[in-house]
Structure formats: structure tokens, C-alpha cells
PDB file of C-alpha atoms in Angstrom:
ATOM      1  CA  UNK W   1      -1.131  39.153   2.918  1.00 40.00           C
ATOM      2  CA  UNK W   2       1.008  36.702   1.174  1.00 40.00           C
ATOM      3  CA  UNK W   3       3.196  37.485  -1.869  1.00 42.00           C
ATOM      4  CA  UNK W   4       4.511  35.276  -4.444  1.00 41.00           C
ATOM      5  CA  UNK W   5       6.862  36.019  -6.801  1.00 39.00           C
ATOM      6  CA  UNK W   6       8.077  33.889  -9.450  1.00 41.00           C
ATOM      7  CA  UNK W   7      10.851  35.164 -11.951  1.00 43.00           C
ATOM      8  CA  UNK W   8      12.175  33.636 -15.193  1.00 47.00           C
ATOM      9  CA  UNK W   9       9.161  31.645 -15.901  1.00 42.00           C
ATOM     10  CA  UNK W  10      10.190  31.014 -19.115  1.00 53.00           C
ATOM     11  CA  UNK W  11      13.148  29.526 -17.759  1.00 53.00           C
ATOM     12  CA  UNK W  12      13.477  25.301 -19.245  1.00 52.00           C
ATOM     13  CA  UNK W  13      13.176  23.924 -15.418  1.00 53.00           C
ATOM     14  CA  UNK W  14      10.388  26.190 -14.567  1.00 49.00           C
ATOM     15  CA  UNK W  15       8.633  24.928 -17.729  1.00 51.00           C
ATOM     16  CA  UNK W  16       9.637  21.165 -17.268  1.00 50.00           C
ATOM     17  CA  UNK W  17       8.312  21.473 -13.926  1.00 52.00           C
ATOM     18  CA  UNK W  18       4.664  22.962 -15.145  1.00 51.00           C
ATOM     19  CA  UNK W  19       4.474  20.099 -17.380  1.00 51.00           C
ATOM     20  CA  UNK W  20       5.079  17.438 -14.733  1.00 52.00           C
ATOM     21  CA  UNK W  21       2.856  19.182 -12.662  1.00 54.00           C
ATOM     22  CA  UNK W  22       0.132  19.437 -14.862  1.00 61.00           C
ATOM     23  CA  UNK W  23       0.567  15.450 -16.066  1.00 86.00           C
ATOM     24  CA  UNK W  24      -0.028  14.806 -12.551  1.00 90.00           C
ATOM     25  CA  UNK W  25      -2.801  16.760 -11.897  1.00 91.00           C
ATOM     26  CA  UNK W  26      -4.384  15.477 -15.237  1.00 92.00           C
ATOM     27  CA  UNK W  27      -4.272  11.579 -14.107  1.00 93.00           C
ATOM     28  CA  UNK W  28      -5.348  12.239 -10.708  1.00 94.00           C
ATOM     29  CA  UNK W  29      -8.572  13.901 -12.069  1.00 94.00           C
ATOM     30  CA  UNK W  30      -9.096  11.002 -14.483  1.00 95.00           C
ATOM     31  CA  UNK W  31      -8.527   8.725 -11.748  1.00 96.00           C
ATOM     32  CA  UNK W  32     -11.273  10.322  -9.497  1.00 96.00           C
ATOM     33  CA  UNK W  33     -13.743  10.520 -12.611  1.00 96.00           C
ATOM     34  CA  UNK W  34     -13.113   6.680 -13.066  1.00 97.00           C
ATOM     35  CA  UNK W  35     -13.686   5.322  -9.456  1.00 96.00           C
ATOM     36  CA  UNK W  36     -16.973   7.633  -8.840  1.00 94.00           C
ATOM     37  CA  UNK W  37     -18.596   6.668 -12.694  1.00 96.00           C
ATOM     38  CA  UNK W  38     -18.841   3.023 -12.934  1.00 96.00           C
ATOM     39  CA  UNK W  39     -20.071   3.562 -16.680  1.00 97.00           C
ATOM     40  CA  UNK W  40     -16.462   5.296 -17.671  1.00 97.00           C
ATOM     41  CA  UNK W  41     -14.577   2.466 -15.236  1.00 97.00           C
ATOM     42  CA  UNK W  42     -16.692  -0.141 -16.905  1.00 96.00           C
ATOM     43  CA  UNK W  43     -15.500   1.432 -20.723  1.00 96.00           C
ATOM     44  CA  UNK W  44     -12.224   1.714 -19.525  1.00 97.00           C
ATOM     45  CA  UNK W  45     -11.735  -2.331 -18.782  1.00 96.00           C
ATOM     46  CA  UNK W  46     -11.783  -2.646 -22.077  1.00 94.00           C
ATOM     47  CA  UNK W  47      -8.723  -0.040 -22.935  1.00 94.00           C
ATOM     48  CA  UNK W  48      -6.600  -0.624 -19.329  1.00 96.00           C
ATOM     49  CA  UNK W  49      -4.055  -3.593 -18.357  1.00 97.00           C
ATOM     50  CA  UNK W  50      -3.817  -5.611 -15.755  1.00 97.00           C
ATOM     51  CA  UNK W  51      -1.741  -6.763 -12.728  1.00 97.00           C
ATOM     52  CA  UNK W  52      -2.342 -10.732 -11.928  1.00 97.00           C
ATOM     53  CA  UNK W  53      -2.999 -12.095  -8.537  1.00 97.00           C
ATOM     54  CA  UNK W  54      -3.551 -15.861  -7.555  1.00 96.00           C
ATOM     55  CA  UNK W  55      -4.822 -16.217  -3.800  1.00 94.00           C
ATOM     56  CA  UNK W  56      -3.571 -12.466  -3.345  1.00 95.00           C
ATOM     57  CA  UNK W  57      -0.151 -13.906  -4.297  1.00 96.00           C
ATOM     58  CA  UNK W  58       1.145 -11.897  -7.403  1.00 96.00           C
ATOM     59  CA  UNK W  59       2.439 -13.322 -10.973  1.00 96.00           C
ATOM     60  CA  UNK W  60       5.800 -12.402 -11.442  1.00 96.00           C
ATOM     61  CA  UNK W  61       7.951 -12.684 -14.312  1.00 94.00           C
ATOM     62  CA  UNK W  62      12.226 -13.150 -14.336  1.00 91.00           C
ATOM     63  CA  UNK W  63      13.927 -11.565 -17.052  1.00 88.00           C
ATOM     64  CA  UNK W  64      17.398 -12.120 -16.526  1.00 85.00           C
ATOM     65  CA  UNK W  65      18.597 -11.533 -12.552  1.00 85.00           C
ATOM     66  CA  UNK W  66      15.200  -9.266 -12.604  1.00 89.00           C
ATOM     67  CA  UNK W  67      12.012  -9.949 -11.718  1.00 92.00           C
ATOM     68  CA  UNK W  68       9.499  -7.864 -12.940  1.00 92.00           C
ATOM     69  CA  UNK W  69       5.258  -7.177 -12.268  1.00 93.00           C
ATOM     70  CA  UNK W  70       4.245  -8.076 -16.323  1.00 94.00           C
ATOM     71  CA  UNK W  71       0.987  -6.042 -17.206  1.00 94.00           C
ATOM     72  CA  UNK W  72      -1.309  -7.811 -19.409  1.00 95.00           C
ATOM     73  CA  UNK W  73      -3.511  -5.798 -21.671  1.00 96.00           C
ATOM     74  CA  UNK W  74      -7.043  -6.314 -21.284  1.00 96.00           C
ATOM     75  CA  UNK W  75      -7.399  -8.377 -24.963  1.00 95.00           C
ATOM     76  CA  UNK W  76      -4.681 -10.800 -23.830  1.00 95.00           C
ATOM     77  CA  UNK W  77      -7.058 -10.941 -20.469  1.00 95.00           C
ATOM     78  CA  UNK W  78      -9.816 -11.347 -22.172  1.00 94.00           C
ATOM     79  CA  UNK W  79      -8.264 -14.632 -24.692  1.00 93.00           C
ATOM     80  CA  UNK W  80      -6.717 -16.323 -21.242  1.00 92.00           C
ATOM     81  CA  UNK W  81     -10.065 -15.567 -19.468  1.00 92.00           C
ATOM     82  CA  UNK W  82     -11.622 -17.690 -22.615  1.00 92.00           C
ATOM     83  CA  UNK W  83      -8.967 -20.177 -22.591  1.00 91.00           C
ATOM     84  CA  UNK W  84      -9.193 -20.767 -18.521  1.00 88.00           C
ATOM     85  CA  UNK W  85     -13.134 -21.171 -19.407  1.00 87.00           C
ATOM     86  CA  UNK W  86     -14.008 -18.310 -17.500  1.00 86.00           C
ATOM     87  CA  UNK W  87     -16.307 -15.604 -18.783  1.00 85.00           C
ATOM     88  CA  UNK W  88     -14.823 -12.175 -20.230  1.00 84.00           C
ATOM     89  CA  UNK W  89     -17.162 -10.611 -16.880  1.00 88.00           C
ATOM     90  CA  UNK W  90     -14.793 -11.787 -14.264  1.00 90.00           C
ATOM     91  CA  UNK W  91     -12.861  -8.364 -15.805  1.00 94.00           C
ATOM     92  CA  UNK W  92     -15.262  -6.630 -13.523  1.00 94.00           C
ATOM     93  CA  UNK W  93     -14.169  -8.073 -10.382  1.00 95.00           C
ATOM     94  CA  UNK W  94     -10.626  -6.115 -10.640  1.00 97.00           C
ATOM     95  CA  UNK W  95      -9.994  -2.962  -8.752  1.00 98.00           C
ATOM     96  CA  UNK W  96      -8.203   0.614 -10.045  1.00 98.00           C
ATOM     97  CA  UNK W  97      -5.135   0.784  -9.117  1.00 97.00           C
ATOM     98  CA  UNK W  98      -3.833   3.817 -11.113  1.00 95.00           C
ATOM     99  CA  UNK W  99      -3.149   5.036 -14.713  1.00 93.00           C
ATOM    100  CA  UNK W 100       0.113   5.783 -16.804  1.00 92.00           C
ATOM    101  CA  UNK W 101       1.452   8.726 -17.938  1.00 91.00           C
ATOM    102  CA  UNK W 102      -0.780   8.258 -21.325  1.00 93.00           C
ATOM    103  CA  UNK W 103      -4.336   7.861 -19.073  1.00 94.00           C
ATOM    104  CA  UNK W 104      -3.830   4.333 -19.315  1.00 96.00           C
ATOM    105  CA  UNK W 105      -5.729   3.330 -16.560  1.00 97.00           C
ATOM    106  CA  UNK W 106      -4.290  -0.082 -14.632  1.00 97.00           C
ATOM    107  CA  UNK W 107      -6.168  -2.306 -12.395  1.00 98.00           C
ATOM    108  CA  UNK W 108      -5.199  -5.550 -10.171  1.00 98.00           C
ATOM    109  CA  UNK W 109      -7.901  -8.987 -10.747  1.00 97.00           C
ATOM    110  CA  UNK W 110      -7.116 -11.925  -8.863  1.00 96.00           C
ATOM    111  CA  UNK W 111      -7.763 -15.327 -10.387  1.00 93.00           C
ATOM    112  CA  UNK W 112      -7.902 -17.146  -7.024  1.00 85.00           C
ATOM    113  CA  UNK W 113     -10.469 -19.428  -9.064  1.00 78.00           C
ATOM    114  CA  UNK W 114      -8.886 -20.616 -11.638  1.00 84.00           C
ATOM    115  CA  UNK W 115      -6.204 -23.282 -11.979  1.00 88.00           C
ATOM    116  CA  UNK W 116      -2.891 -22.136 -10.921  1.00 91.00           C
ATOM    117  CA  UNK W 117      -0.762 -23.961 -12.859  1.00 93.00           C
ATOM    118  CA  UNK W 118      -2.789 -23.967 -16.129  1.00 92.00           C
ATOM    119  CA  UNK W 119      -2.999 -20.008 -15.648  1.00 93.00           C
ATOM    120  CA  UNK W 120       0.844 -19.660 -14.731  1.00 94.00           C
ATOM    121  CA  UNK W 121       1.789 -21.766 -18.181  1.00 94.00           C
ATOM    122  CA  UNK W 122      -0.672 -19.335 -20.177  1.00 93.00           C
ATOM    123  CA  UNK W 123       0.839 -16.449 -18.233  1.00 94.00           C
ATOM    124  CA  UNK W 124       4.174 -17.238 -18.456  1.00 93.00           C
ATOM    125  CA  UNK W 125       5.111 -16.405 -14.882  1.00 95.00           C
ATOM    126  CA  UNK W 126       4.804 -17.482 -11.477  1.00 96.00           C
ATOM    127  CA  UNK W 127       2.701 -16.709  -8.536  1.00 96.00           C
ATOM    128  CA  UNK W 128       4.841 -16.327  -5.525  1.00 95.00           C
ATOM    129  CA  UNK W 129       3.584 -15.660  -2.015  1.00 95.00           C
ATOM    130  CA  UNK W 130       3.608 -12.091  -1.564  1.00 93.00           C
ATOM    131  CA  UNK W 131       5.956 -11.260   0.767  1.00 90.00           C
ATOM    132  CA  UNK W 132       8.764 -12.842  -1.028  1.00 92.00           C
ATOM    133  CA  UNK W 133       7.035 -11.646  -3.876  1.00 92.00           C
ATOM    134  CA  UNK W 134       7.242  -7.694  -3.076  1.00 86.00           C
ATOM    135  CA  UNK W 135      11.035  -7.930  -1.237  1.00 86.00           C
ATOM    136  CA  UNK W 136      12.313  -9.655  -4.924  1.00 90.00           C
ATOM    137  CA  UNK W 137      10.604  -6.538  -7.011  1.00 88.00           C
ATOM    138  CA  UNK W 138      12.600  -3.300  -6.956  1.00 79.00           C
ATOM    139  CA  UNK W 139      11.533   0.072  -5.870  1.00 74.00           C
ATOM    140  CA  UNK W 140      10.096   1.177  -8.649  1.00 78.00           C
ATOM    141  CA  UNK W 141       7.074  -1.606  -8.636  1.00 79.00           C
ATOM    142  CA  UNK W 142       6.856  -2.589  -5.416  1.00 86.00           C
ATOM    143  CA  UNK W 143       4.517   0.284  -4.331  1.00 88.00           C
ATOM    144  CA  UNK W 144       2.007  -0.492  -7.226  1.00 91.00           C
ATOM    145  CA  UNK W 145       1.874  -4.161  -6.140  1.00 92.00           C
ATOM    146  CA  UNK W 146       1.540  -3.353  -2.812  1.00 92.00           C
ATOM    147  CA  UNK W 147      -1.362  -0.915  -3.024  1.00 94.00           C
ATOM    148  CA  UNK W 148      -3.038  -3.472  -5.432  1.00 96.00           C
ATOM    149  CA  UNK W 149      -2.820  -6.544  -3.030  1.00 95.00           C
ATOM    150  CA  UNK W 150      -3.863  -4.678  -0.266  1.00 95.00           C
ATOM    151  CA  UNK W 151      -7.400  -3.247  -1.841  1.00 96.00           C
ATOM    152  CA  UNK W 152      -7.885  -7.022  -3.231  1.00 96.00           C
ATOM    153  CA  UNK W 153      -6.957  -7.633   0.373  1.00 96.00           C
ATOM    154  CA  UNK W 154      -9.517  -5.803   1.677  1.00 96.00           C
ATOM    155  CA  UNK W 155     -12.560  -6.654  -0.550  1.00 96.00           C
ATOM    156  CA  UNK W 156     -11.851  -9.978   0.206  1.00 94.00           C
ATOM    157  CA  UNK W 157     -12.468  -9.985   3.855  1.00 94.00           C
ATOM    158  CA  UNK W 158     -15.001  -7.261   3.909  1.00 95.00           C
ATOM    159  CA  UNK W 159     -17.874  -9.154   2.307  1.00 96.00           C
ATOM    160  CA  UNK W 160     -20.380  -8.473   4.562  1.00 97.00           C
ATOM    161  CA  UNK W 161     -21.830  -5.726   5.740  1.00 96.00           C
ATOM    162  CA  UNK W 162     -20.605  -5.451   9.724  1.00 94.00           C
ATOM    163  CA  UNK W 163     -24.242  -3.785  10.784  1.00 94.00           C
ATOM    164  CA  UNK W 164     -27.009  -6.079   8.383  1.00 95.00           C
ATOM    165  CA  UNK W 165     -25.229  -8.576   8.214  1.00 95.00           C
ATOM    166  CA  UNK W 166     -25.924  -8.681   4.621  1.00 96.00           C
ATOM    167  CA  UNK W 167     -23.859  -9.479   1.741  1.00 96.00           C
ATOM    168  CA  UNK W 168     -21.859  -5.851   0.316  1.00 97.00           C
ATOM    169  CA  UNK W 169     -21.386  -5.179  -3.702  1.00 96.00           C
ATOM    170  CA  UNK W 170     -18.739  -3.318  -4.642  1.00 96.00           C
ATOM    171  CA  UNK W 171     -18.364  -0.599  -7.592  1.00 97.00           C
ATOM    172  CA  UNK W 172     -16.530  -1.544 -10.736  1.00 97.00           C
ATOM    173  CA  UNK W 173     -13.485   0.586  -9.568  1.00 97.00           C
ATOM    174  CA  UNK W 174     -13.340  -1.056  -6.530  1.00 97.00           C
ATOM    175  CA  UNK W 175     -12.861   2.309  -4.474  1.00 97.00           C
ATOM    176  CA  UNK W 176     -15.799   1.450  -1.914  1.00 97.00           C
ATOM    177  CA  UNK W 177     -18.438  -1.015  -1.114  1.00 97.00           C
ATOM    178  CA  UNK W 178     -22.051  -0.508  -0.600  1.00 96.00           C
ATOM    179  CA  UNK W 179     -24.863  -2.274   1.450  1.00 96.00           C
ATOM    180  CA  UNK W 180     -28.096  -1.844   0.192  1.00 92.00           C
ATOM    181  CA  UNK W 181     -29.788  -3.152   2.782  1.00 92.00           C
ATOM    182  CA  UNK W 182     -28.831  -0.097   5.049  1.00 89.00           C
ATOM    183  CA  UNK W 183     -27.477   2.425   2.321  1.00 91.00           C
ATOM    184  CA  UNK W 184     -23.758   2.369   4.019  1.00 95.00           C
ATOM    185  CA  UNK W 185     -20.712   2.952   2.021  1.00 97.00           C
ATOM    186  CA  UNK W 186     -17.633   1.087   3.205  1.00 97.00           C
ATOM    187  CA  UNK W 187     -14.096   2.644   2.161  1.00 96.00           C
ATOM    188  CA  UNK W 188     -11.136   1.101   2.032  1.00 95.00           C
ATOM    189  CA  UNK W 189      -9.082   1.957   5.503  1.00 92.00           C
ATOM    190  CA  UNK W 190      -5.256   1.551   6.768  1.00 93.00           C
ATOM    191  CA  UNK W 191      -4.001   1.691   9.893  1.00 95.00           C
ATOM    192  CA  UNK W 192      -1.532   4.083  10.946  1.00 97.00           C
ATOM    193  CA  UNK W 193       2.046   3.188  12.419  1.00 97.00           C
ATOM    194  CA  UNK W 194       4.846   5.080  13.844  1.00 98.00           C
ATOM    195  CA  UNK W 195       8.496   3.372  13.593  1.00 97.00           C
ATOM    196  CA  UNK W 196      10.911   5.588  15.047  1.00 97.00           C
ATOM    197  CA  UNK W 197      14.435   5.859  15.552  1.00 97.00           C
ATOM    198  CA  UNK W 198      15.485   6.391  18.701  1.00 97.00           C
ATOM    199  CA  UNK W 199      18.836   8.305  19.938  1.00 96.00           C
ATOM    200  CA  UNK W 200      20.394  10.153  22.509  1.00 93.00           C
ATOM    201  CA  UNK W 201      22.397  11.990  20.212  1.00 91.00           C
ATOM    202  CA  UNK W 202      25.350   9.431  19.862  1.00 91.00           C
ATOM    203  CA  UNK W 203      23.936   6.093  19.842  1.00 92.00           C
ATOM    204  CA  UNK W 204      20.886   4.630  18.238  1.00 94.00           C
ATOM    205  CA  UNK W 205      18.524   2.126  20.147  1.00 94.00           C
ATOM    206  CA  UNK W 206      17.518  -0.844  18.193  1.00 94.00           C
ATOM    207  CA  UNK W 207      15.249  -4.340  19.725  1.00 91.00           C
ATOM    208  CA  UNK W 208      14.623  -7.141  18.357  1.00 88.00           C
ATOM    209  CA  UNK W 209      11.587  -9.570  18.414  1.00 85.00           C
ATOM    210  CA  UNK W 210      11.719 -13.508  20.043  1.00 86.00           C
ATOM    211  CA  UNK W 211      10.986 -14.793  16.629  1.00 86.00           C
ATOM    212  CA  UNK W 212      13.459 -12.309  14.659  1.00 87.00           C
ATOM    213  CA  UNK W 213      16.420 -14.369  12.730  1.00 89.00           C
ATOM    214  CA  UNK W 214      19.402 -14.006  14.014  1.00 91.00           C
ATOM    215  CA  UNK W 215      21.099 -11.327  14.153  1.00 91.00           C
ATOM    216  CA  UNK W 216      18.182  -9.314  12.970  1.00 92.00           C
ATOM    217  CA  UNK W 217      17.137  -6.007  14.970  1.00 94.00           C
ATOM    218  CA  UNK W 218      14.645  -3.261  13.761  1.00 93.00           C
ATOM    219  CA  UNK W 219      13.715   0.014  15.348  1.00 95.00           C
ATOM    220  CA  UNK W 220      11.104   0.625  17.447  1.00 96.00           C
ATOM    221  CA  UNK W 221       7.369   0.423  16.441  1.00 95.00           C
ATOM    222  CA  UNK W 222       3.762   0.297  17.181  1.00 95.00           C
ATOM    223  CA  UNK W 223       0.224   1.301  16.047  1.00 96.00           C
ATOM    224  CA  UNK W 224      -1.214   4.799  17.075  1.00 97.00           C
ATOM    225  CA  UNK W 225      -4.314   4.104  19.784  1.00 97.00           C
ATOM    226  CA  UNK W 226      -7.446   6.392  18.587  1.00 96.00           C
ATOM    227  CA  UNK W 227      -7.387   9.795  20.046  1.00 96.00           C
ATOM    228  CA  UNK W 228      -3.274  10.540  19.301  1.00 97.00           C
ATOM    229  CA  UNK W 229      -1.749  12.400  17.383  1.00 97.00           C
ATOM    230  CA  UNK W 230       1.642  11.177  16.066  1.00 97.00           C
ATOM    231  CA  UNK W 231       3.641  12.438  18.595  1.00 97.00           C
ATOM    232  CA  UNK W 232       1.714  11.057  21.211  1.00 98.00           C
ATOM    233  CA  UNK W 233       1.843   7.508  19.722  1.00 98.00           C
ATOM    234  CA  UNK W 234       6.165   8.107  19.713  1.00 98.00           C
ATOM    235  CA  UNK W 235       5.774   9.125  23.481  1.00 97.00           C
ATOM    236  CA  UNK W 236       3.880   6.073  24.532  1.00 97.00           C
ATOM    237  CA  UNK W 237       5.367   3.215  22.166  1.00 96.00           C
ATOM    238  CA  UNK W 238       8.610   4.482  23.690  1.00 96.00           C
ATOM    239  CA  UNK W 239       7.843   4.411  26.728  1.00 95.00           C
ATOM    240  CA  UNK W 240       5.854   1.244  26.737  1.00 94.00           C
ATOM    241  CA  UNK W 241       8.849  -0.534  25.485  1.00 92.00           C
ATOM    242  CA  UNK W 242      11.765   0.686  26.757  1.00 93.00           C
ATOM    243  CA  UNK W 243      11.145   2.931  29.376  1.00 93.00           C
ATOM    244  CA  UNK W 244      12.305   5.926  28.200  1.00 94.00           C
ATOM    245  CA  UNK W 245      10.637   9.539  27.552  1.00 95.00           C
ATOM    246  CA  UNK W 246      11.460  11.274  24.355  1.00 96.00           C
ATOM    247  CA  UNK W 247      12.405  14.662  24.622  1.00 95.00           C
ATOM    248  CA  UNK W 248      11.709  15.904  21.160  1.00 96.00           C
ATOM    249  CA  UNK W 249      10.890  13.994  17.674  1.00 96.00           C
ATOM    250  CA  UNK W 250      11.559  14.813  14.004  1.00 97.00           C
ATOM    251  CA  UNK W 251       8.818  13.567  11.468  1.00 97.00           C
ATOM    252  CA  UNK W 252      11.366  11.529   8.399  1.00 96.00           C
ATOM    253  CA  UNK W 253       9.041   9.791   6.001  1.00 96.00           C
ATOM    254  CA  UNK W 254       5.940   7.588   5.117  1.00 96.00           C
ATOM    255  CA  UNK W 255       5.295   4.206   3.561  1.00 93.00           C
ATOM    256  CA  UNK W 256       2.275   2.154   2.719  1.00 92.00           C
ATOM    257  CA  UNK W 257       3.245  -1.884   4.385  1.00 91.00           C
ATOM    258  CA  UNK W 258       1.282  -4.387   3.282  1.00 88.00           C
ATOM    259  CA  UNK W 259       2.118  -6.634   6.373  1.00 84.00           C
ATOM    260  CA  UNK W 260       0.212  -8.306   7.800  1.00 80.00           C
ATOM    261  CA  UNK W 261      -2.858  -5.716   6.534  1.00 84.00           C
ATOM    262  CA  UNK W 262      -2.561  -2.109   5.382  1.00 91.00           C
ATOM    263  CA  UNK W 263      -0.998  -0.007   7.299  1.00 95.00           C
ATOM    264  CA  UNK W 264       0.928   3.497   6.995  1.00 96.00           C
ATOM    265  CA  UNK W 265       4.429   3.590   8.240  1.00 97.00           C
ATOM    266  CA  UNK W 266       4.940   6.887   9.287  1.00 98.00           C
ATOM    267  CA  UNK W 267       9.029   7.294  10.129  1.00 98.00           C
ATOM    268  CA  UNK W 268      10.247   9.195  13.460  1.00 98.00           C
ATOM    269  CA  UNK W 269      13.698  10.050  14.962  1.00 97.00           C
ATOM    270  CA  UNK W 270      12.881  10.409  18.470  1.00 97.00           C
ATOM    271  CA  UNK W 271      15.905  12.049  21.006  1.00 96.00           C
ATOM    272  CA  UNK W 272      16.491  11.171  24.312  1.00 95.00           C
ATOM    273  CA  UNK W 273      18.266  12.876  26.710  1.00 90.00           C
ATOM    274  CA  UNK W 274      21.890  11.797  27.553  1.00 87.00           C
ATOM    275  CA  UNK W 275      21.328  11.259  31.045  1.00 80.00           C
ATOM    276  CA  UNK W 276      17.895   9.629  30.684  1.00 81.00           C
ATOM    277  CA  UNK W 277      18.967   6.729  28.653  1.00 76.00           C
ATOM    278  CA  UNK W 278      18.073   4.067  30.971  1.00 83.00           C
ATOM    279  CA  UNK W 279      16.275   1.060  29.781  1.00 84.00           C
ATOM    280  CA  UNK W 280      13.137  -0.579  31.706  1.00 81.00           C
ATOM    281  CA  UNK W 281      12.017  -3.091  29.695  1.00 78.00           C
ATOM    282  CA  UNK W 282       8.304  -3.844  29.059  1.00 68.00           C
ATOM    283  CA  UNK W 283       8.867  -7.466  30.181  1.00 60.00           C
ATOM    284  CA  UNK W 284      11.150  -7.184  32.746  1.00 49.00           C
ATOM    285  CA  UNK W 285      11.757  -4.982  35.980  1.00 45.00           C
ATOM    286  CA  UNK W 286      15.556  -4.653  35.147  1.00 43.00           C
ATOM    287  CA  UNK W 287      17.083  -1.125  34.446  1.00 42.00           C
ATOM    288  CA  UNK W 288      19.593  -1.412  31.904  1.00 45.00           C
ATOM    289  CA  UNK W 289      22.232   1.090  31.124  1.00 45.00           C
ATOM    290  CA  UNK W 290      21.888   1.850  27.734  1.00 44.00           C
TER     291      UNK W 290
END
């Protein structure tokens, strides 16, 4: 049996931390309500703001040497919907995104439709091509944009349903699709990635790509085959590439990358032993000291 003790409750971090806690907990739930009712989601178009795409590329805004993700409240929305001649309904073709701290909940609509430059002078912004768009944004808004551009992503080139044939709908959150022809949900998926460093405990192995710029060099990486775990997708890519077999791995961190689809970068520092640091390269039959 497990025991847990907690002393000083009362204490002002314990209590800072409940509260923090219990915010979270609060706008996850509210999230979940939102994206299974499409009544509440539908209400709460009218309350949330909005993150602007054009063509999946997002509007950004530079104040100062900063550029910033501006959220537009669904009013202003609703006047530049009006004022582009488009009808306050296109509201419904955004997707949930998330909520603030205050249960504001946020969504992403792309006005791929519309005129660009008409909507970028009523906008006051610019939409510029996403990659640039989401290296120029700090790290506090990049993730948002990213997770928003991918689900638009995604409900733009899943359409159709894969076994009918026949056109999908999705809900007004945006958190799935549905066939009716057949009854099948469709949720939104990402593909998983390992990128690991790789060492033999005093040097670090990094490769670079053909069409790399110069001087560029990443770690290693590849996508995880169905069937493997994580480890076994570190084992293979490592071995696929460079010929060598990892000895032991460490699990460092995850990312959602947008490029060139979802996917989720999960971060590895893979060892080597010293005296098994030979390189065979996937393309060539040299062996390479490392």
C-alpha cells in the first residue's frame, strides 16, 4: 500500500500550487465539454477570439522588433466578415484551439477565400508563409499557432471520407469529422518522431542533409515504423543511418512540429560505446572513424 503524506498544507507554495492546479483542471474540462457539445461550441463563437489564417499562412502583427499572433474578438470578426461580404456563418468553419485562463475559449478560422490584401488592410497585419511565420514568433505563441495550423491543416486535406468516398462534415469544434454515409468518426492524428542525440560519452554525432545550408547540421532523426516502441525506433534510425548500435538511451523531451504535417518530436540522447563508434553510412560502404 502506498502512503502519501503531505505536511504544511497551508504553506503559500502549497496553496499557489492548488490554485494552478485546479485552473488547469477547470479549462481542460471546459475544453472537453466544448468540443463534444456543438450547441455550447456554437454559443461560445459568439463570446471566444480568434487566430487568422490566409491559405494556412497566419496574420501576424509587428509591434516594435516583435511580432506578435493578434487575437481578434469574435464582434470585430463578425464586422470584417460583413465588410469582406462574407456571411457572419463562415464563424463556424473555425476550429478550438484552447481557452484562457478566464474560460475564454480561442479558436483558429482561415479566410483562404477572401481577398488577401483587402483582409490584411482591415486586419492590420500580414499573412506570412508559415514557416517563417512560426520561427519569427517567440516561445510563448508559437505552440498555439502551431497546433492551430496543423488541425486547419488537417481538415483541409481530409475532406473525404477514405472508405465511401463521400464528402465528411465536421463538428463546430473541429475535434473530429464524421461520415454519414458509413457512421465513421475521423480524429485528428500526428505522427510520431524520434530525434536523438547521439554520443559516445565525449563527442556528439551530428549529419547533415544534401539540401541543408551551409554549414547547417542537425541530429539524427526519423519516424517510428508501426509496431515500435520508442526505443526501438532510436535502435533502427541509428543504425539505418550511421551504422552504429546504441547501447542505452535517455528519453529528454517532446514537441509538436508542424513540418511538413503534424508530427510529435519526441527527444533522445542515445550512447554509444567508445569502441563501437564506427560510421557505415547508409549511402556508402565506407567505415569512417568517428
Amino acid at each position: 500500500m502506498m502512503h502519501l503524506f503531505v505536511k504544511n498544507f497551508n504553506t503559500p507554495t502549497l496553496q499557489l500550487s492548488c490554485r494552478m492546479i485546479s485552473n488547469y483542471v477547470t479549462r481542460i474540462r471546459h475544453l472537453c465539454d466544448l468540443k463534444e457539445d456543438d450547441e455550447a461550441c456554437r454559443n461560445a463563437l459568439s463570446s471566444g477570439t480568434f487566430l487568422l489564417f490566409h491559405g494556412l499562412s497566419p496574420l501576424l502583427q509587428k509591434i516594435e522588433n516583435k511580432y506578435i499572433t493578434p487575437s481578434v474578438s469574435a464582434s470585430e470578426l463578425s464586422g470584417i466578415l460583413k465588410m469582406l461580404g462574407q456571411a457572419e456563418k463562415r464563424m463556424e468553419e473555425s476550429v478550438l484551439i484552447g481557452c484562457s485562463e478566464s474560460l475564454v475559449p480561442q479558436f483558429a478560422l482561415d479566410l483562404g477565400k477572401m481577398e488577401k490584401a483587402r483582409a490584411e488592410l482591415l486586419l492590420k497585419g500580414k499573412f506570412v508563409e508559415f514557416q517563417k511565420a512560426f520561427f519569427l514568433l517567440d516561445g510563448k505563441n508559437a505552440p498555439l499557432l502551431s497546433q492551430a495550423q496543423a488541425l486547419l491543416h488537417w481538415h483541409s486535406t481530409h475532406l473525404y471520407c477514405s472508405r465511401t468516398g463521400q464528402l465528411t462534415q465536421k463538428n463546430i469544434s473541429g475535434s473530429k469529422r464524421f461520415c454519414r454515409t458509413d457512421e465513421i468518426i475521423y480524429y485528428p492524428q500526428m505522427s510520431p518522431v524520434v530525434i536523438m542525440l547521439v554520443s559516445d560519452g565525449a563527442r556528439c554525432l551530428l549529419a547533415r542533409q544534401e539540401g541543408f545550408p551551409p554549414r547547417m547540421f542537425s541530429a539524427l532523426a526519423g519516424f517510428c515504423n508501426i509496431g515500435e516502441t520508442v526505443e526501438d525506433s532510436v535502435h533502427r534510425e541509428v543504425a539505418e543511418e550511421v551504422g552504429l548500435d546504441v547501447s542505452s538511451l535517455v528519453y529528454s523531451a517532446s514537441q509538436h512540429w508542424p513540418f511538413p504535417s503534424s508530427s510529435l518530436m519526441i527527444g533522445c540522447h542515445a550512447m554509444v560505446q567508445p569502441k563501437q563508434n564506427k560510421l557505415r553510412l547508409a549511402f556508402s560502404n565506407s567505415i569512417t572513424e568517428d
